Amino acid sequence: MTDFMSYLVLGITRGSMYALIALGYTLVYGVLQLINFAHSEVFMSGAFGSYAIVHLLVGDGKGTPAWAVPFVLIAGILSGAITAAAIAWTLERVAYRPLRKRGAPKLAFLISAIGASFFLSQLAGKLFGRLTSNSFPAFWDQNHIIFHLFGAPVRTLQIVIVGSAVVMMLFLDRLVSSTKLGRSIRAVSEDAPTAALMGIDIDKTISRTFIIGGLLGGAAGFLFGLNFSLGNTMGFLPGVKAFAAAVLGGIGNIRGAMIGGLVLGIVENMVPVVHIDTSWTDVVAFVVLVLVLMFRPTGILGERLGRAA
Amino acid sequence: MSAPKRTNPRTESLKRLVSCLLASLVVALMWGPQEGSFGNFWFGITQSIFKPRVLVFLALGVVLFLVISFWPKVVPYLTRPGVGPLVSGGVTVLAAQTLMHWGDGIGDSKFGTVATAVSNTPGIAPLTKAFFGWLCWVMLAVIFVLAALAIVRGIKVLAWVAAGLSLVAAVIAYVAHHSVVTYAHLLDHSLGVYVEIIGYLVIITAAVVTALSSAEMAEGRVAVNRVLGWRPGLPLVVLGLVVGLLAFASATWFSPQNFNATMSDTHERFRGTGLAPLAVQYLIWLGWTLFAVTTLVGAAAAYLRNRVLGWVAAAGGAISVVLTLITIYDFSKLAGQLHVDSATGPWQNLGAGGWMACGAFFLIGAGGFIAATAHGSVREALARAADSDVVASGRAASTQFLSAPGAMRSGIMLAIAVALFYPPTATGFWQSVLVSEIGIYVLLAIGLNVVVGWAGLLDLGFIAFYAIGSYTTAYLVGSLPIKPPSWLHMSPLLAIPFAVAICLLAGLALGAPTLRLRGDYLAIVTLGFGEIIRIVAVNADGVTNGSRGPDTQVPHPVIHLGPIHITWGLNQLQYWYLLLVFVVIVLLAFRRLENSRIGRAWAAIREDEVAAQATGINTFQIKLLAFAIGASTSGLAGVFFASQVGFFNPDNFVLNNSILVVAYVVFGGMGSLPGAMAGAALLTWLPEFLKDQVPAADRQMWIGAVVLAMMIFRPGGLLPARRRAIELRGFDGAGSQPRAVPASEGM
């Protein structure tokens, strides 16, 4: 039971990060019906941007006063989110919009995104080194055990990750369901030509969708970097997993992405519980994905941004 | 979709300036000299941005801005006859003098290195010294400026002067290169001088076009098509003539101890050594005679459009190729027996000459073949042009690339000639790149083209089938920890049917449950499948020997078929020709498939699955078929890979490779076989080429940038499929007015 609970806590932590990244995939899919393959690099750039600021604020992290920690965390999340949003916006302008204006075939978008993804990850490697196991300065005791949940230790960092993810997702949910921007995003994903006729500026909406996805992904990059490590190729695996999570929940569906991310994170961490070696984790995750898709071909919650949110 | 907004032109151009400057900063970062690290976070950026060198990039950004801003004023000049060739020729010469190799064995053998070596060498011809020192740049600049002036001002005399100077420049370049190579006694594989000559020839074309043209506007493609279509087969014969002259007059045929022997030198070298009489006669007079006769017959056939002469030229070309091969086999075998330069067997210490002669004969023969067979199609084209109803469509067709009669087949023949006779002249490094990178990925791209390009299914796990093919081979030859029963133990080539069959089954097994899913779901499921196969290969220690790969070497292929015994060893060339056979077989099979009922069904599904279903296509079965065919091609590549490298491990089958193959197919032009092959060849060649140009670690970044730029500026890919091109533009080349579909283009 203790084992189960502690793996569950780990799963929820990892799952909420997957969910944040998956939201980026699903939002873009909603408005463009395209997989944004370069989103993993948006996520990576968020981690790098937050590292720059956090490093600037706390140096090597020794002797950071306790009262400053929340501010550093907030600064980290914000800087990561803003960097990633800037990258996502640029990405849309450079790699997507020109193709959209030319009416390019769908796969051309995929390939331009793959090109952008290679480019960004390698440029980051060139500028900031290709070491994959960098970590944030240790400016706080992130592994301090706050309380036990049915015997499973819950640590500060896990609280921060899950808490901030929940806050951001609530924000997003409100944003999409009840603001003007949210309405236009839903309208564009429902039917872009009609939305244009209704006076919605499609270009602007798509740009802003990318920015929102970038904000969430960048924040996830910071949290992921705190929890694990950061490097120029850090985006690839979480990106693939988050894409799988978005599909699992029903691509284009915002709440689906949240649930898909959580489910995938929990499934991955539950592998040892059912006595399968952890080297099979990815196999289990993909098998679960395939099984879900076979019985619910449009994911757990079904497709369509407009309908679900 | 949204209405164009009214914007202030000043803010527009300000925006443009800012983005040009930002782009130039990004290029400055890409070209940066230093790699940063997390310890010194901003180091990489400060080294590239806060240094005087950034001014160069900013200036380039400003130039870009100016060009874009004044584009409307530039365009009228750009459509003048001759501008296109002038620019491309100039860029080619520039590339030859900056990027290409000029003499193997001198440092990194690039132009700059060779030039330094030449300037430090006393006693080399002054003209050579001048050429490598300053003359090459001065000539290029003078010729370019003269030709540009001639074009802009329309001065014909100047154009002729530029053409003459270009000819002189090309000759000087060749002489200079030749003297360097002979002086240093190098066995030379470099192509720099040939690229330079091609560049100058293109500039000559530009100048001549300028001088002869009275038109204000150039219709480049029409002109090219007219030249190519004037006498089908003639361009190939002319090309063969040029290559042959180089081969017989100056190229190296035999080079023991870095002694460069031309054809006549080779004859001298083997005088009185008991060389077979045929080879002796070939080296003395037969080679030249064959060359003269086939060229004359080929040219006459093409010019007179005479079918009989065409067949004679084709036969003559084929016989000459065989005779040339026998000759170089004879003397290289004799050299082996005489232990010249520790040669051990035939085909060693050969220069490019013999292979160039083979290429020349092949090209001439191909020219004759095209002249012989293009007869009907020319008449057809003339008849079509006479039909007034389709004059417009003929015109539209003539603006399409390579639409002249015979042009497409000439291109194919040229490609075959290069594929057959270029690799033996390449360095060992490039031979291994040709086999283990370019060749294999071309084969994979051809296979994936069926799935992605034709059926429109996004498969991100294609490498899994390649892995299955490799592991099946390793199992059947007994290289895995679990051994096959003794009656099943076999040699690698016999494993082909088994590996292909197992990949086919794996394709069906993956496809059957997943192909009912829509596009993007399919992508993630195939991606998952690819990862599952790889992880199983890593983890199933007892079966696959885990991450170490097969524990004993997979043997190289052998053929023992009656009197024929071929054993493949370490020589990459043998694998190249084996791979060529595979590719040709697959291509022949797939070419028929494209326009068959199945191929059209795939196109229908790709465009609109619901509509396809409504017309009675069993979409599920047809998609499954595409999947299975793609998978089995991948399996074939896997067999080849396993038996070529001998040792491999699961790292050869990572997800990244699957993604790359998709990128090759789309980059080349979805759904077109030449496109997929060209895309794979170009993008696998590029990293090896970049190895000399940029730090090795940055290669992926440049490739990413190239792919991105390509998709932005040419979303259809390198060589888009005809069917797709038609879909994108409409049937009318200009896309101006809707028109009835001509019967020949109907689907």
PDB file of N, CA and C in Angstrom, chain B residues 210-256:
ATOM      1  N   THR B 210      22.283  36.044 -73.892  1.00  0.00           N
ATOM      2  CA  THR B 210      22.129  37.494 -73.905  1.00  0.00           C
ATOM      3  C   THR B 210      22.459  38.055 -75.285  1.00  0.00           C
ATOM      4  N   ALA B 211      23.546  37.550 -75.847  1.00  0.00           N
ATOM      5  CA  ALA B 211      23.988  38.103 -77.116  1.00  0.00           C
ATOM      6  C   ALA B 211      23.008  37.778 -78.238  1.00  0.00           C
ATOM      7  N   LEU B 212      22.423  36.602 -78.193  1.00  0.00           N
ATOM      8  CA  LEU B 212      21.586  36.180 -79.312  1.00  0.00           C
ATOM      9  C   LEU B 212      20.130  36.584 -79.146  1.00  0.00           C
ATOM     10  N   SER B 213      19.746  36.868 -77.905  1.00  0.00           N
ATOM     11  CA  SER B 213      18.317  37.055 -77.675  1.00  0.00           C
ATOM     12  C   SER B 213      17.905  38.493 -77.967  1.00  0.00           C
ATOM     13  N   SER B 214      16.787  38.630 -78.619  1.00  0.00           N
ATOM     14  CA  SER B 214      16.271  39.968 -78.835  1.00  0.00           C
ATOM     15  C   SER B 214      15.087  40.235 -77.923  1.00  0.00           C
ATOM     16  N   ALA B 215      14.698  39.203 -77.164  1.00  0.00           N
ATOM     17  CA  ALA B 215      13.496  39.351 -76.354  1.00  0.00           C
ATOM     18  C   ALA B 215      13.790  40.151 -75.090  1.00  0.00           C
ATOM     19  N   GLU B 216      12.771  40.761 -74.566  1.00  0.00           N
ATOM     20  CA  GLU B 216      12.896  41.506 -73.315  1.00  0.00           C
ATOM     21  C   GLU B 216      12.724  40.568 -72.123  1.00  0.00           C
ATOM     22  N   MET B 217      11.879  39.574 -72.316  1.00  0.00           N
ATOM     23  CA  MET B 217      11.538  38.676 -71.220  1.00  0.00           C
ATOM     24  C   MET B 217      12.089  37.291 -71.528  1.00  0.00           C
ATOM     25  N   ALA B 218      12.595  36.644 -70.495  1.00  0.00           N
ATOM     26  CA  ALA B 218      13.096  35.295 -70.693  1.00  0.00           C
ATOM     27  C   ALA B 218      12.059  34.287 -70.244  1.00  0.00           C
ATOM     28  N   GLU B 219      11.911  33.239 -71.011  1.00  0.00           N
ATOM     29  CA  GLU B 219      11.095  32.126 -70.542  1.00  0.00           C
ATOM     30  C   GLU B 219      12.042  30.948 -70.424  1.00  0.00           C
ATOM     31  N   GLY B 220      12.723  30.938 -69.294  1.00  0.00           N
ATOM     32  CA  GLY B 220      13.840  30.020 -69.133  1.00  0.00           C
ATOM     33  C   GLY B 220      13.476  28.578 -69.402  1.00  0.00           C
ATOM     34  N   ARG B 221      12.399  28.121 -68.786  1.00  0.00           N
ATOM     35  CA  ARG B 221      12.086  26.702 -68.899  1.00  0.00           C
ATOM     36  C   ARG B 221      11.713  26.334 -70.327  1.00  0.00           C
ATOM     37  N   VAL B 222      11.019  27.281 -70.998  1.00  0.00           N
ATOM     38  CA  VAL B 222      10.652  27.002 -72.380  1.00  0.00           C
ATOM     39  C   VAL B 222      11.914  26.829 -73.201  1.00  0.00           C
ATOM     40  N   ALA B 223      12.890  27.734 -72.970  1.00  0.00           N
ATOM     41  CA  ALA B 223      14.128  27.669 -73.742  1.00  0.00           C
ATOM     42  C   ALA B 223      14.858  26.364 -73.470  1.00  0.00           C
ATOM     43  N   VAL B 224      14.949  26.010 -72.165  1.00  0.00           N
ATOM     44  CA  VAL B 224      15.638  24.769 -71.824  1.00  0.00           C
ATOM     45  C   VAL B 224      14.961  23.592 -72.493  1.00  0.00           C
ATOM     46  N   ASN B 225      13.617  23.590 -72.417  1.00  0.00           N
ATOM     47  CA  ASN B 225      12.894  22.479 -73.017  1.00  0.00           C
ATOM     48  C   ASN B 225      13.097  22.443 -74.521  1.00  0.00           C
ATOM     49  N   ARG B 226      13.203  23.640 -75.118  1.00  0.00           N
ATOM     50  CA  ARG B 226      13.375  23.660 -76.563  1.00  0.00           C
ATOM     51  C   ARG B 226      14.734  23.049 -76.928  1.00  0.00           C
ATOM     52  N   VAL B 227      15.745  23.434 -76.143  1.00  0.00           N
ATOM     53  CA  VAL B 227      17.078  22.889 -76.416  1.00  0.00           C
ATOM     54  C   VAL B 227      17.073  21.382 -76.227  1.00  0.00           C
ATOM     55  N   LEU B 228      16.478  20.934 -75.111  1.00  0.00           N
ATOM     56  CA  LEU B 228      16.493  19.500 -74.823  1.00  0.00           C
ATOM     57  C   LEU B 228      15.650  18.734 -75.831  1.00  0.00           C
ATOM     58  N   GLY B 229      14.590  19.360 -76.292  1.00  0.00           N
ATOM     59  CA  GLY B 229      13.661  18.646 -77.140  1.00  0.00           C
ATOM     60  C   GLY B 229      13.975  18.785 -78.619  1.00  0.00           C
ATOM     61  N   TRP B 230      14.993  19.596 -78.934  1.00  0.00           N
ATOM     62  CA  TRP B 230      15.297  19.853 -80.343  1.00  0.00           C
ATOM     63  C   TRP B 230      15.606  18.558 -81.063  1.00  0.00           C
ATOM     64  N   ARG B 231      16.546  17.798 -80.533  1.00  0.00           N
ATOM     65  CA  ARG B 231      16.890  16.490 -81.084  1.00  0.00           C
ATOM     66  C   ARG B 231      17.044  15.552 -79.903  1.00  0.00           C
ATOM     67  N   PRO B 232      16.023  14.780 -79.585  1.00  0.00           N
ATOM     68  CA  PRO B 232      16.104  13.917 -78.406  1.00  0.00           C
ATOM     69  C   PRO B 232      17.353  13.048 -78.477  1.00  0.00           C
ATOM     70  N   GLY B 233      18.069  12.966 -77.397  1.00  0.00           N
ATOM     71  CA  GLY B 233      19.264  12.131 -77.349  1.00  0.00           C
ATOM     72  C   GLY B 233      20.536  12.906 -77.608  1.00  0.00           C
ATOM     73  N   LEU B 234      20.429  14.043 -78.337  1.00  0.00           N
ATOM     74  CA  LEU B 234      21.648  14.781 -78.670  1.00  0.00           C
ATOM     75  C   LEU B 234      22.365  15.323 -77.433  1.00  0.00           C
ATOM     76  N   PRO B 235      21.621  15.879 -76.436  1.00  0.00           N
ATOM     77  CA  PRO B 235      22.336  16.380 -75.243  1.00  0.00           C
ATOM     78  C   PRO B 235      23.193  15.303 -74.587  1.00  0.00           C
ATOM     79  N   LEU B 236      22.668  14.074 -74.543  1.00  0.00           N
ATOM     80  CA  LEU B 236      23.439  12.996 -73.921  1.00  0.00           C
ATOM     81  C   LEU B 236      24.690  12.706 -74.726  1.00  0.00           C
ATOM     82  N   VAL B 237      24.546  12.706 -76.070  1.00  0.00           N
ATOM     83  CA  VAL B 237      25.706  12.408 -76.911  1.00  0.00           C
ATOM     84  C   VAL B 237      26.769  13.483 -76.710  1.00  0.00           C
ATOM     85  N   VAL B 238      26.337  14.749 -76.649  1.00  0.00           N
ATOM     86  CA  VAL B 238      27.300  15.836 -76.473  1.00  0.00           C
ATOM     87  C   VAL B 238      28.005  15.694 -75.128  1.00  0.00           C
ATOM     88  N   LEU B 239      27.207  15.393 -74.092  1.00  0.00           N
ATOM     89  CA  LEU B 239      27.795  15.204 -72.771  1.00  0.00           C
ATOM     90  C   LEU B 239      28.807  14.064 -72.807  1.00  0.00           C
ATOM     91  N   GLY B 240      28.422  12.967 -73.484  1.00  0.00           N
ATOM     92  CA  GLY B 240      29.325  11.831 -73.608  1.00  0.00           C
ATOM     93  C   GLY B 240      30.604  12.234 -74.323  1.00  0.00           C
ATOM     94  N   LEU B 241      30.472  13.079 -75.342  1.00  0.00           N
ATOM     95  CA  LEU B 241      31.647  13.538 -76.092  1.00  0.00           C
ATOM     96  C   LEU B 241      32.613  14.270 -75.163  1.00  0.00           C
ATOM     97  N   VAL B 242      32.052  15.203 -74.351  1.00  0.00           N
ATOM     98  CA  VAL B 242      32.916  15.980 -73.446  1.00  0.00           C
ATOM     99  C   VAL B 242      33.613  15.060 -72.453  1.00  0.00           C
ATOM    100  N   VAL B 243      32.809  14.186 -71.790  1.00  0.00           N
ATOM    101  CA  VAL B 243      33.382  13.279 -70.794  1.00  0.00           C
ATOM    102  C   VAL B 243      34.429  12.389 -71.436  1.00  0.00           C
ATOM    103  N   GLY B 244      34.118  11.881 -72.632  1.00  0.00           N
ATOM    104  CA  GLY B 244      35.034  10.979 -73.316  1.00  0.00           C
ATOM    105  C   GLY B 244      36.336  11.666 -73.673  1.00  0.00           C
ATOM    106  N   LEU B 245      36.257  12.925 -74.170  1.00  0.00           N
ATOM    107  CA  LEU B 245      37.486  13.647 -74.519  1.00  0.00           C
ATOM    108  C   LEU B 245      38.376  13.780 -73.287  1.00  0.00           C
ATOM    109  N   LEU B 246      37.747  14.174 -72.161  1.00  0.00           N
ATOM    110  CA  LEU B 246      38.530  14.289 -70.924  1.00  0.00           C
ATOM    111  C   LEU B 246      39.155  12.952 -70.569  1.00  0.00           C
ATOM    112  N   ALA B 247      38.347  11.875 -70.699  1.00  0.00           N
ATOM    113  CA  ALA B 247      38.808  10.556 -70.282  1.00  0.00           C
ATOM    114  C   ALA B 247      40.006  10.109 -71.118  1.00  0.00           C
ATOM    115  N   PHE B 248      39.872  10.257 -72.443  1.00  0.00           N
ATOM    116  CA  PHE B 248      40.915   9.713 -73.308  1.00  0.00           C
ATOM    117  C   PHE B 248      42.133  10.618 -73.373  1.00  0.00           C
ATOM    118  N   ALA B 249      41.942  11.912 -73.238  1.00  0.00           N
ATOM    119  CA  ALA B 249      43.057  12.818 -73.465  1.00  0.00           C
ATOM    120  C   ALA B 249      43.848  13.095 -72.194  1.00  0.00           C
ATOM    121  N   SER B 250      43.149  13.309 -71.053  1.00  0.00           N
ATOM    122  CA  SER B 250      43.940  13.796 -69.931  1.00  0.00           C
ATOM    123  C   SER B 250      43.723  13.055 -68.627  1.00  0.00           C
ATOM    124  N   ALA B 251      42.631  12.292 -68.489  1.00  0.00           N
ATOM    125  CA  ALA B 251      42.379  11.695 -67.175  1.00  0.00           C
ATOM    126  C   ALA B 251      43.354  10.554 -66.897  1.00  0.00           C
ATOM    127  N   THR B 252      43.490  10.248 -65.609  1.00  0.00           N
ATOM    128  CA  THR B 252      44.397   9.193 -65.189  1.00  0.00           C
ATOM    129  C   THR B 252      43.731   7.841 -65.324  1.00  0.00           C
ATOM    130  N   TRP B 253      44.429   6.909 -66.001  1.00  0.00           N
ATOM    131  CA  TRP B 253      43.865   5.568 -66.130  1.00  0.00           C
ATOM    132  C   TRP B 253      44.431   4.621 -65.101  1.00  0.00           C
ATOM    133  N   PHE B 254      45.679   4.871 -64.777  1.00  0.00           N
ATOM    134  CA  PHE B 254      46.368   3.898 -63.934  1.00  0.00           C
ATOM    135  C   PHE B 254      47.329   4.682 -63.056  1.00  0.00           C
ATOM    136  N   SER B 255      47.336   4.431 -61.758  1.00  0.00           N
ATOM    137  CA  SER B 255      48.157   5.274 -60.904  1.00  0.00           C
ATOM    138  C   SER B 255      48.845   4.493 -59.809  1.00  0.00           C
ATOM    139  N   PRO B 256      49.824   3.672 -60.146  1.00  0.00           N
ATOM    140  CA  PRO B 256      50.597   3.028 -59.094  1.00  0.00           C
ATOM    141  C   PRO B 256      51.580   4.035 -58.508  1.00  0.00           C
TER     142      PRO B 256
END
